[in-house]
Amino acid sequence: MSNSSSHGFMARLFSVAIFATASACLMISPVSAADMAGAPGSDAAALPSSSANSNAGATVLPGSASGATSALIRKLSSTETNGIAKQLGATPKDLSRLNTAITSGAALNSDEIEKLSVRLGAKNMGPEEVEAIGTQMGLSATELAQLKARIGNSKGSRKASGSEHADRSKNGVHLTDQEAPMEASPTATAALGVLSSIEKAFRKLDSEQPPEPTTPEDLEQFGYSLFSSPVSTFAPTDAIPVGPDYLVGPGDELKIALWGRMNEQYVVKVERNGEILVPQLGPVQVAGLTFSQAKHLIEGRAAQITGVQVEVTMGQLRTIQVFVMGEVKQPGAFTISSLSRISNALVAAGGISKVGSLRKIQLRRGNQTIKVLDLYDVLLRGDTANDTRLEPQDVIFIPVIGQVAAIAGDVKRPAIYELAPREENLNGLIALAGGVTAFGYTQRVQVLRVENHVRRTVLDVDLEKLRKENYGIRDGDLTKIFPVLPGQSNALKLIGNVPRPGKYEFSSGMKVADLLRQGEGVLPRTFFKYALIKRLDGTDRSVRFVPVDLEGVLSGPAVGAANIELQPGDELSVFNQDEMKDLPAVKVSGEVRNPGAYEMSRGMHVSDLVYLSGGLRDSAYQTQAELARTQVVEGEKTRHTYMDINLRAALTGPGPDDLALQPNDELFIRSAPGWHLPWVVKISGRVLRPGPYTIREGERVDSLLARCGGLTADAYPPGAVFFRQSVKETEQKRLDESRARLSQSIAQLQLYSVQPDAPQQTGNNAGQKAEALQFLHTIMDQSAAIQADGRVVIHLSAAEQFTKSTDNIQLESDDELVIPRRPSSVNVLGQVYSPTAIVFQEGVTVRDYLSRAGGANQLADRDNVMVIKADGSTMTDDGVRDSGKNHIFPLLPVISGGLMDARLAPGDTVFVPEKLIYVNKTQVAKDVATIIGQTATALGVLGLLATR
């Protein structure tokens, strides 16, 4: 983008912000300059109407491509400019200049649209505001559409990134409670809900809720996120000046300028022998010299030429090769700039891994360690003295991380730290974490420690007593700083019907009257006969309530018996008269729109209660309702009275049925007999008139088939699929219960296997348990998407036979009947090598279909293969064999091969389940069978209906 176009775009960008934040000051109006100039009393009236002089006091925006009317913006005053600059975060000087610079009407490119959308999106403007401002700027309809789309996408991405933004880290500190780096103002930061731990602590300082300190689950290793930034952030640049201590070597370029008696400029390169060849001066040996020494040497040579002055600067710098070894993400040799330091080489190697040390980074030169860099000096104190510049063939070695300790809770920087020898004590660890916050409880600091690689121990330390002591911290210690508990120990609380409720400081000898005086008395309609003190009493801090005669406190002497002396932590409640009255109420239930209890007013009748509850529902039975009344007679006994009311008569007007109500009356309105919305069933598939049909009570399936015109020629009645909502709910409940029990069984099995006192499983037992767990997990995962379908098995047959058969069931609301097209295949699903649909052939058996699908695989349960018939019935090998018991030749199914020799029909599904792992609990086996059976049935329905 050119400088002129960039200046024009930025001018329009800031003008948008001016429109958004100070429209009242700018007095923007979609009228012409002539209209405003002629308006009496306006600032623009003094402006010349000639466009040639418009820049004297205003800037005219060009019209949009759609012909929008131009707008006139008056010159901002200094006060207005300062106010807008404060809101936008810009300088008043820039706003004053940009206020008169909106002159360009050129179309915006994609980059300008993006920048403009960011500015407008930050102000949370709506589509109408964006369109109005865009029109004033002179944007075309296309540009406006692009702008709105960009702003919408930007808002969506900001909402989605809220949870990610809360988990970002900086310098190894987990920022769940701290601000992540962002360019928004503090107001925008608060609006986005990104609060620091300090802000959260202060917001809850007056709350009774316990604070939420950082837990060990939030801890991260300190410092390693330094290398998560892009490499370009750390890469050295050749554009910076070269210091006088820079060591010149082969490959560097020097720029030598001669002037005076001769004017020449040379760019020479240091050769491998360390020399540069300068015309007029000859060869000069500069390799191994610092830049300052080389410069003086060349200037000394040039001084031999009379009348010539010389200037030496560095040109293109050489590259060097260094080795980064040890615990880095990508160890090896790297070619980097000669200006690079240790930190640049570490970034080039991908950073230090989390098992590498940040505190003992060794720089080796000539097989000797010449420098040890502690990155904590850089991260915590900004000290880069040991971040030495590298030379060719230097080796940077990262050893394994040393002793580590973690600190969590109310410290300023909770994290896992690598310890140096001087920090192997509690005070040193707390110093690494930035110190304990003002909200930390220092009288009990807890250290969790692994003792001698044998057991875990807990140590409680009083930090106040150890300020001058050296309490050692060991490798693997976890220190927890707890928060100060909520609540004030010397506070009193005044609530209720008072002008200034809140907390007050307790002082010795303070009484109820004193607290009320600080709260500026009581409000009107105060209930003076009773107030209440809530007090925590005794060593167990049990709650005790102390009644107060408020009238005696305010009217009697200051030392009267009613003026009770207060204790720290007391809470005094002053009540309003309305709170202390037992307001009479009546109740209505049944067929009204808003049943419930309602406050009773004087003279209230039955009709008033019905109207107050939203009126009658359409299902209400209006001929008769019941009013139940409860009364205490003469203060001795309770009497219940029940009255029948003609509700229709009560609602038509005053009369004997519109009874006057008394406190505690309850009105019951019933539903009309047999009332319900029309029952609807659905028939689809291969019928003449598919769709929804209303049904009457007692109507059956044959009637539905007749009303839809019957079946088409290609219909397949044996594959009819009948769904019922009530059956689906029952199946789904059973399926969910089986899943829940199975999930619980998995958890119990896993828990038992990790118990320290559980018997050790070896050999085949351990393998079987692992296989059982894996199998149960597989069943749960595969059945996650399976839902009950509520299929009821019916067998459609010829019309006369079907009408008299038991399959001709009564219809219910929401029933659905699907008649599929005659299928041409048989589905083979489950644990086979090639699950697929196979073309149906007459007389082909289950064994043949399995063979054509590649046969059962190694995970298959060959003994529990099942066939889901097109009509919904299920065949198993046991079922086929058991059916032979009623035959004349009971061994016939065994001899014939059972299920494997059964012949299938079109639309049938062969399902091979996964091999059942032995589980010793019967209930688990039943749950697994329920889930597998439902899965097979669902796949069978899908396979049949897929033929459509």
Short mmCIF file of C-alpha atoms in Angstrom, two decimals, residues 565-843:
data_model
loop_
_atom_site.label_atom_id
_atom_site.label_comp_id
_atom_site.label_asym_id
_atom_site.label_seq_id
_atom_site.Cartn_x
_atom_site.Cartn_y
_atom_site.Cartn_z
CA GLU A 565 -25.16 -5.52 73.70
CA LEU A 566 -23.69 -6.83 70.46
CA GLN A 567 -20.87 -9.30 69.85
CA PRO A 568 -18.42 -9.51 66.92
CA GLY A 569 -20.01 -11.20 63.91
CA ASP A 570 -23.61 -10.39 64.91
CA GLU A 571 -26.13 -9.82 62.09
CA LEU A 572 -29.14 -7.58 62.91
CA SER A 573 -32.25 -7.95 60.69
CA VAL A 574 -34.91 -5.22 60.66
CA PHE A 575 -38.19 -6.32 59.05
CA ASN A 576 -40.77 -4.55 56.93
CA GLN A 577 -44.42 -4.79 57.96
CA ASP A 578 -45.26 -6.69 54.79
CA GLU A 579 -42.69 -9.35 55.63
CA MET A 580 -44.20 -10.04 59.02
CA LYS A 581 -47.83 -10.45 57.89
CA ASP A 582 -49.32 -13.85 57.03
CA LEU A 583 -50.81 -12.76 53.72
CA PRO A 584 -54.01 -14.63 52.82
CA ALA A 585 -53.67 -16.81 49.75
CA VAL A 586 -55.88 -18.97 47.55
CA LYS A 587 -54.85 -21.73 45.18
CA VAL A 588 -56.06 -22.98 41.80
CA SER A 589 -54.97 -26.22 40.14
CA GLY A 590 -55.92 -28.23 37.10
CA GLU A 591 -56.91 -26.95 33.67
CA VAL A 592 -55.85 -23.28 33.91
CA ARG A 593 -52.93 -21.72 32.09
CA ASN A 594 -50.97 -20.75 35.22
CA PRO A 595 -51.96 -22.94 38.17
CA GLY A 596 -50.57 -22.04 41.58
CA ALA A 597 -51.09 -19.96 44.71
CA TYR A 598 -52.19 -16.31 44.48
CA GLU A 599 -52.46 -13.53 47.02
CA MET A 600 -56.07 -13.02 48.00
CA SER A 601 -57.57 -9.56 47.75
CA ARG A 602 -60.69 -8.30 49.51
CA GLY A 603 -63.90 -9.28 47.69
CA MET A 604 -62.17 -11.86 45.46
CA HIS A 605 -64.46 -14.40 43.73
CA VAL A 606 -64.02 -17.65 41.82
CA SER A 607 -64.06 -15.88 38.44
CA ASP A 608 -61.34 -13.45 39.62
CA LEU A 609 -59.08 -16.35 40.57
CA VAL A 610 -59.62 -18.06 37.18
CA TYR A 611 -58.82 -14.87 35.26
CA LEU A 612 -55.82 -14.15 37.52
CA SER A 613 -54.39 -17.58 36.68
CA GLY A 614 -54.53 -16.88 32.92
CA GLY A 615 -57.99 -18.28 32.16
CA LEU A 616 -59.18 -21.76 31.32
CA ARG A 617 -57.38 -24.15 29.02
CA ASP A 618 -59.23 -25.56 26.03
CA SER A 619 -59.44 -28.90 27.84
CA ALA A 620 -61.22 -27.55 30.91
CA TYR A 621 -64.48 -29.20 32.05
CA GLN A 622 -66.74 -26.19 32.69
CA THR A 623 -69.90 -27.89 33.90
CA GLN A 624 -68.49 -28.73 37.29
CA ALA A 625 -65.50 -27.62 39.39
CA GLU A 626 -64.75 -28.17 43.06
CA LEU A 627 -63.90 -25.61 45.73
CA ALA A 628 -62.26 -26.95 48.90
CA ARG A 629 -62.36 -24.75 52.02
CA THR A 630 -60.47 -25.23 55.28
CA GLN A 631 -61.60 -23.35 58.41
CA VAL A 632 -60.92 -23.46 62.14
CA VAL A 633 -64.26 -23.30 63.96
CA GLU A 634 -64.30 -21.32 67.21
CA GLY A 635 -60.58 -21.91 67.57
CA GLU A 636 -61.11 -25.53 68.54
CA LYS A 637 -61.49 -27.80 65.54
CA THR A 638 -60.87 -27.84 61.80
CA ARG A 639 -63.71 -28.07 59.33
CA HIS A 640 -63.27 -29.05 55.66
CA THR A 641 -65.98 -28.05 53.19
CA TYR A 642 -66.25 -29.16 49.54
CA MET A 643 -68.52 -27.28 47.13
CA ASP A 644 -69.41 -28.11 43.52
CA ILE A 645 -69.49 -25.09 41.20
CA ASN A 646 -70.93 -24.64 37.72
CA LEU A 647 -67.82 -23.01 36.26
CA ARG A 648 -69.55 -21.82 33.09
CA ALA A 649 -72.16 -19.98 35.15
CA ALA A 650 -69.52 -18.54 37.47
CA LEU A 651 -67.64 -17.03 34.53
CA THR A 652 -70.68 -15.51 32.81
CA GLY A 653 -71.37 -12.97 35.55
CA PRO A 654 -72.36 -12.42 39.17
CA GLY A 655 -74.47 -15.22 40.56
CA PRO A 656 -74.66 -17.94 43.17
CA ASP A 657 -71.92 -20.01 41.47
CA ASP A 658 -69.40 -17.17 41.53
CA LEU A 659 -68.63 -17.69 45.19
CA ALA A 660 -66.66 -15.24 47.31
CA LEU A 661 -63.33 -16.75 48.31
CA GLN A 662 -61.85 -17.08 51.76
CA PRO A 663 -58.21 -17.55 52.80
CA ASN A 664 -56.76 -20.99 52.02
CA ASP A 665 -59.49 -21.89 49.49
CA GLU A 666 -58.42 -24.25 46.72
CA LEU A 667 -60.18 -24.46 43.35
CA PHE A 668 -59.87 -27.71 41.34
CA ILE A 669 -60.70 -27.60 37.60
CA ARG A 670 -60.76 -30.98 35.86
CA SER A 671 -60.21 -31.97 32.24
CA ALA A 672 -63.20 -32.74 30.00
CA PRO A 673 -63.84 -36.52 29.58
CA GLY A 674 -61.90 -38.06 26.68
CA TRP A 675 -60.28 -34.78 25.68
CA HIS A 676 -57.15 -35.00 23.56
CA LEU A 677 -55.75 -33.53 20.38
CA PRO A 678 -56.31 -35.55 17.19
CA TRP A 679 -54.38 -38.81 17.10
CA VAL A 680 -52.09 -38.95 14.07
CA VAL A 681 -50.27 -41.90 12.57
CA LYS A 682 -48.01 -42.02 9.54
CA ILE A 683 -47.69 -44.50 6.71
CA SER A 684 -44.89 -44.24 4.17
CA GLY A 685 -43.12 -46.28 1.57
CA ARG A 686 -44.74 -48.31 -1.17
CA VAL A 687 -48.41 -47.33 -0.70
CA LEU A 688 -50.63 -45.36 -3.04
CA ARG A 689 -51.22 -42.36 -0.76
CA PRO A 690 -48.46 -42.10 1.86
CA GLY A 691 -48.59 -39.46 4.56
CA PRO A 692 -50.13 -38.69 7.97
CA TYR A 693 -53.64 -39.88 8.85
CA THR A 694 -55.88 -39.05 11.78
CA ILE A 695 -57.32 -42.09 13.52
CA ARG A 696 -60.25 -42.86 15.78
CA GLU A 697 -60.12 -44.81 18.97
CA GLY A 698 -60.02 -48.54 18.27
CA GLU A 699 -58.93 -48.19 14.62
CA ARG A 700 -56.60 -50.95 13.41
CA VAL A 701 -53.85 -51.43 10.85
CA ASP A 702 -56.13 -52.88 8.16
CA SER A 703 -58.22 -49.70 8.24
CA LEU A 704 -55.10 -47.58 7.72
CA LEU A 705 -54.04 -49.72 4.76
CA ALA A 706 -57.48 -49.33 3.19
CA ARG A 707 -57.55 -45.55 3.68
CA CYS A 708 -54.14 -45.08 2.03
CA GLY A 709 -55.31 -46.95 -1.10
CA GLY A 710 -53.41 -50.19 -0.47
CA LEU A 711 -49.97 -51.34 -1.52
CA THR A 712 -48.18 -50.68 -4.79
CA ALA A 713 -47.10 -53.49 -7.08
CA ASP A 714 -43.47 -53.43 -5.91
CA ALA A 715 -44.32 -53.37 -2.18
CA TYR A 716 -42.78 -55.98 0.08
CA PRO A 717 -45.31 -56.80 2.88
CA PRO A 718 -43.01 -59.27 4.72
CA GLY A 719 -40.61 -56.39 5.34
CA ALA A 720 -43.18 -54.01 6.86
CA VAL A 721 -41.63 -51.94 9.64
CA PHE A 722 -43.97 -50.76 12.39
CA PHE A 723 -42.71 -48.19 14.92
CA ARG A 724 -44.51 -47.33 18.17
CA GLN A 725 -43.53 -44.44 20.42
CA SER A 726 -44.46 -46.13 23.71
CA VAL A 727 -42.37 -49.19 22.79
CA LYS A 728 -39.48 -46.94 21.81
CA GLU A 729 -39.55 -45.20 25.19
CA THR A 730 -39.56 -48.54 27.02
CA GLU A 731 -36.70 -49.92 24.89
CA GLN A 732 -34.70 -46.72 25.25
CA LYS A 733 -35.09 -46.76 29.02
CA ARG A 734 -33.92 -50.38 29.17
CA LEU A 735 -31.01 -49.60 26.82
CA ASP A 736 -29.94 -46.56 28.88
CA GLU A 737 -30.14 -48.57 32.10
CA SER A 738 -27.98 -51.30 30.57
CA ARG A 739 -25.41 -48.74 29.41
CA ALA A 740 -25.34 -47.12 32.86
CA ARG A 741 -24.91 -50.44 34.63
CA LEU A 742 -22.24 -51.52 32.16
CA SER A 743 -20.36 -48.24 32.64
CA GLN A 744 -20.52 -48.76 36.40
CA SER A 745 -19.26 -52.31 36.02
CA ILE A 746 -16.32 -51.10 33.93
CA ALA A 747 -15.44 -48.53 36.59
CA GLN A 748 -15.68 -51.12 39.36
CA LEU A 749 -13.51 -53.58 37.43
CA GLN A 750 -10.88 -50.91 36.79
CA LEU A 751 -10.98 -49.73 40.40
CA TYR A 752 -10.63 -53.29 41.70
CA SER A 753 -7.63 -53.90 39.46
CA VAL A 754 -5.74 -50.89 40.90
CA GLN A 755 -6.55 -51.50 44.59
CA PRO A 756 -3.32 -52.07 46.56
CA ASP A 757 -4.87 -54.93 48.52
CA ALA A 758 -6.42 -56.64 45.49
CA PRO A 759 -5.06 -60.13 44.74
CA GLN A 760 -2.46 -60.03 42.01
CA GLN A 761 -3.65 -61.47 38.72
CA THR A 762 -1.09 -63.43 36.77
CA GLY A 763 -0.98 -65.44 33.61
CA ASN A 764 -4.26 -66.16 31.87
CA ASN A 765 -6.40 -64.51 34.57
CA ALA A 766 -4.75 -61.13 34.08
CA GLY A 767 -5.02 -61.47 30.31
CA GLN A 768 -8.70 -62.40 30.49
CA LYS A 769 -9.44 -59.42 32.75
CA ALA A 770 -7.66 -57.05 30.36
CA GLU A 771 -9.51 -58.53 27.39
CA ALA A 772 -12.82 -58.24 29.25
CA LEU A 773 -12.17 -54.58 29.99
CA GLN A 774 -11.21 -53.89 26.38
CA PHE A 775 -14.30 -55.70 25.14
CA LEU A 776 -16.63 -53.78 27.45
CA HIS A 777 -15.06 -50.48 26.38
CA THR A 778 -15.57 -51.46 22.73
CA ILE A 779 -19.24 -52.31 23.36
CA MET A 780 -19.79 -48.92 25.04
CA ASP A 781 -18.04 -46.99 22.26
CA GLN A 782 -19.79 -48.77 19.40
CA SER A 783 -23.23 -48.42 20.98
CA ALA A 784 -22.90 -44.71 21.78
CA ALA A 785 -24.85 -43.68 18.68
CA ILE A 786 -27.39 -46.52 18.83
CA GLN A 787 -30.88 -45.46 19.90
CA ALA A 788 -33.96 -47.59 20.36
CA ASP A 789 -36.32 -47.52 17.36
CA GLY A 790 -39.45 -48.96 18.99
CA ARG A 791 -40.14 -51.55 16.29
CA VAL A 792 -43.08 -53.89 16.74
CA VAL A 793 -43.04 -57.14 14.74
CA ILE A 794 -46.13 -57.54 12.58
CA HIS A 795 -46.71 -59.93 9.67
CA LEU A 796 -48.67 -58.44 6.79
CA SER A 797 -50.62 -60.97 4.73
CA ALA A 798 -53.59 -61.07 2.38
CA ALA A 799 -56.33 -58.60 3.34
CA GLU A 800 -58.92 -61.13 4.56
CA GLN A 801 -56.39 -63.18 6.53
CA PHE A 802 -54.71 -60.10 8.02
CA THR A 803 -57.98 -58.59 9.25
CA LYS A 804 -58.67 -61.65 11.40
CA SER A 805 -55.05 -62.17 12.52
CA THR A 806 -53.49 -61.06 15.79
CA ASP A 807 -51.07 -58.85 13.84
CA ASN A 808 -53.94 -56.48 13.06
CA ILE A 809 -53.25 -54.43 16.20
CA GLN A 810 -55.00 -51.28 17.37
CA LEU A 811 -53.26 -48.04 16.39
CA GLU A 812 -51.92 -45.47 18.83
CA SER A 813 -51.00 -41.84 18.30
CA ASP A 814 -47.56 -41.32 16.67
CA ASP A 815 -47.44 -44.87 15.24
CA GLU A 816 -45.56 -45.19 11.96
CA LEU A 817 -45.84 -47.93 9.34
CA VAL A 818 -43.22 -48.20 6.59
CA ILE A 819 -43.77 -50.51 3.61
CA PRO A 820 -40.42 -50.99 1.83
CA ARG A 821 -39.78 -51.80 -1.79
CA ARG A 822 -39.10 -55.46 -2.46
CA PRO A 823 -35.42 -55.82 -1.68
CA SER A 824 -33.07 -57.69 -3.95
CA SER A 825 -30.36 -58.47 -1.43
CA VAL A 826 -29.49 -59.96 1.94
CA ASN A 827 -27.30 -57.92 4.30
CA VAL A 828 -24.33 -59.49 6.08
CA LEU A 829 -23.08 -57.19 8.87
CA GLY A 830 -20.92 -57.33 11.97
CA GLN A 831 -17.64 -59.16 12.43
CA VAL A 832 -17.13 -60.48 8.90
CA TYR A 833 -14.27 -59.73 6.56
CA SER A 834 -16.45 -57.87 4.08
CA PRO A 835 -19.71 -56.48 5.53
CA THR A 836 -21.93 -55.91 2.53
CA ALA A 837 -25.26 -56.55 0.83
CA ILE A 838 -25.38 -59.74 -1.28
CA VAL A 839 -27.85 -60.35 -4.10
CA PHE A 840 -30.64 -62.66 -2.95
CA GLN A 841 -30.78 -66.14 -4.48
CA GLU A 842 -33.48 -68.68 -3.83
CA GLY A 843 -32.41 -71.53 -1.58
#
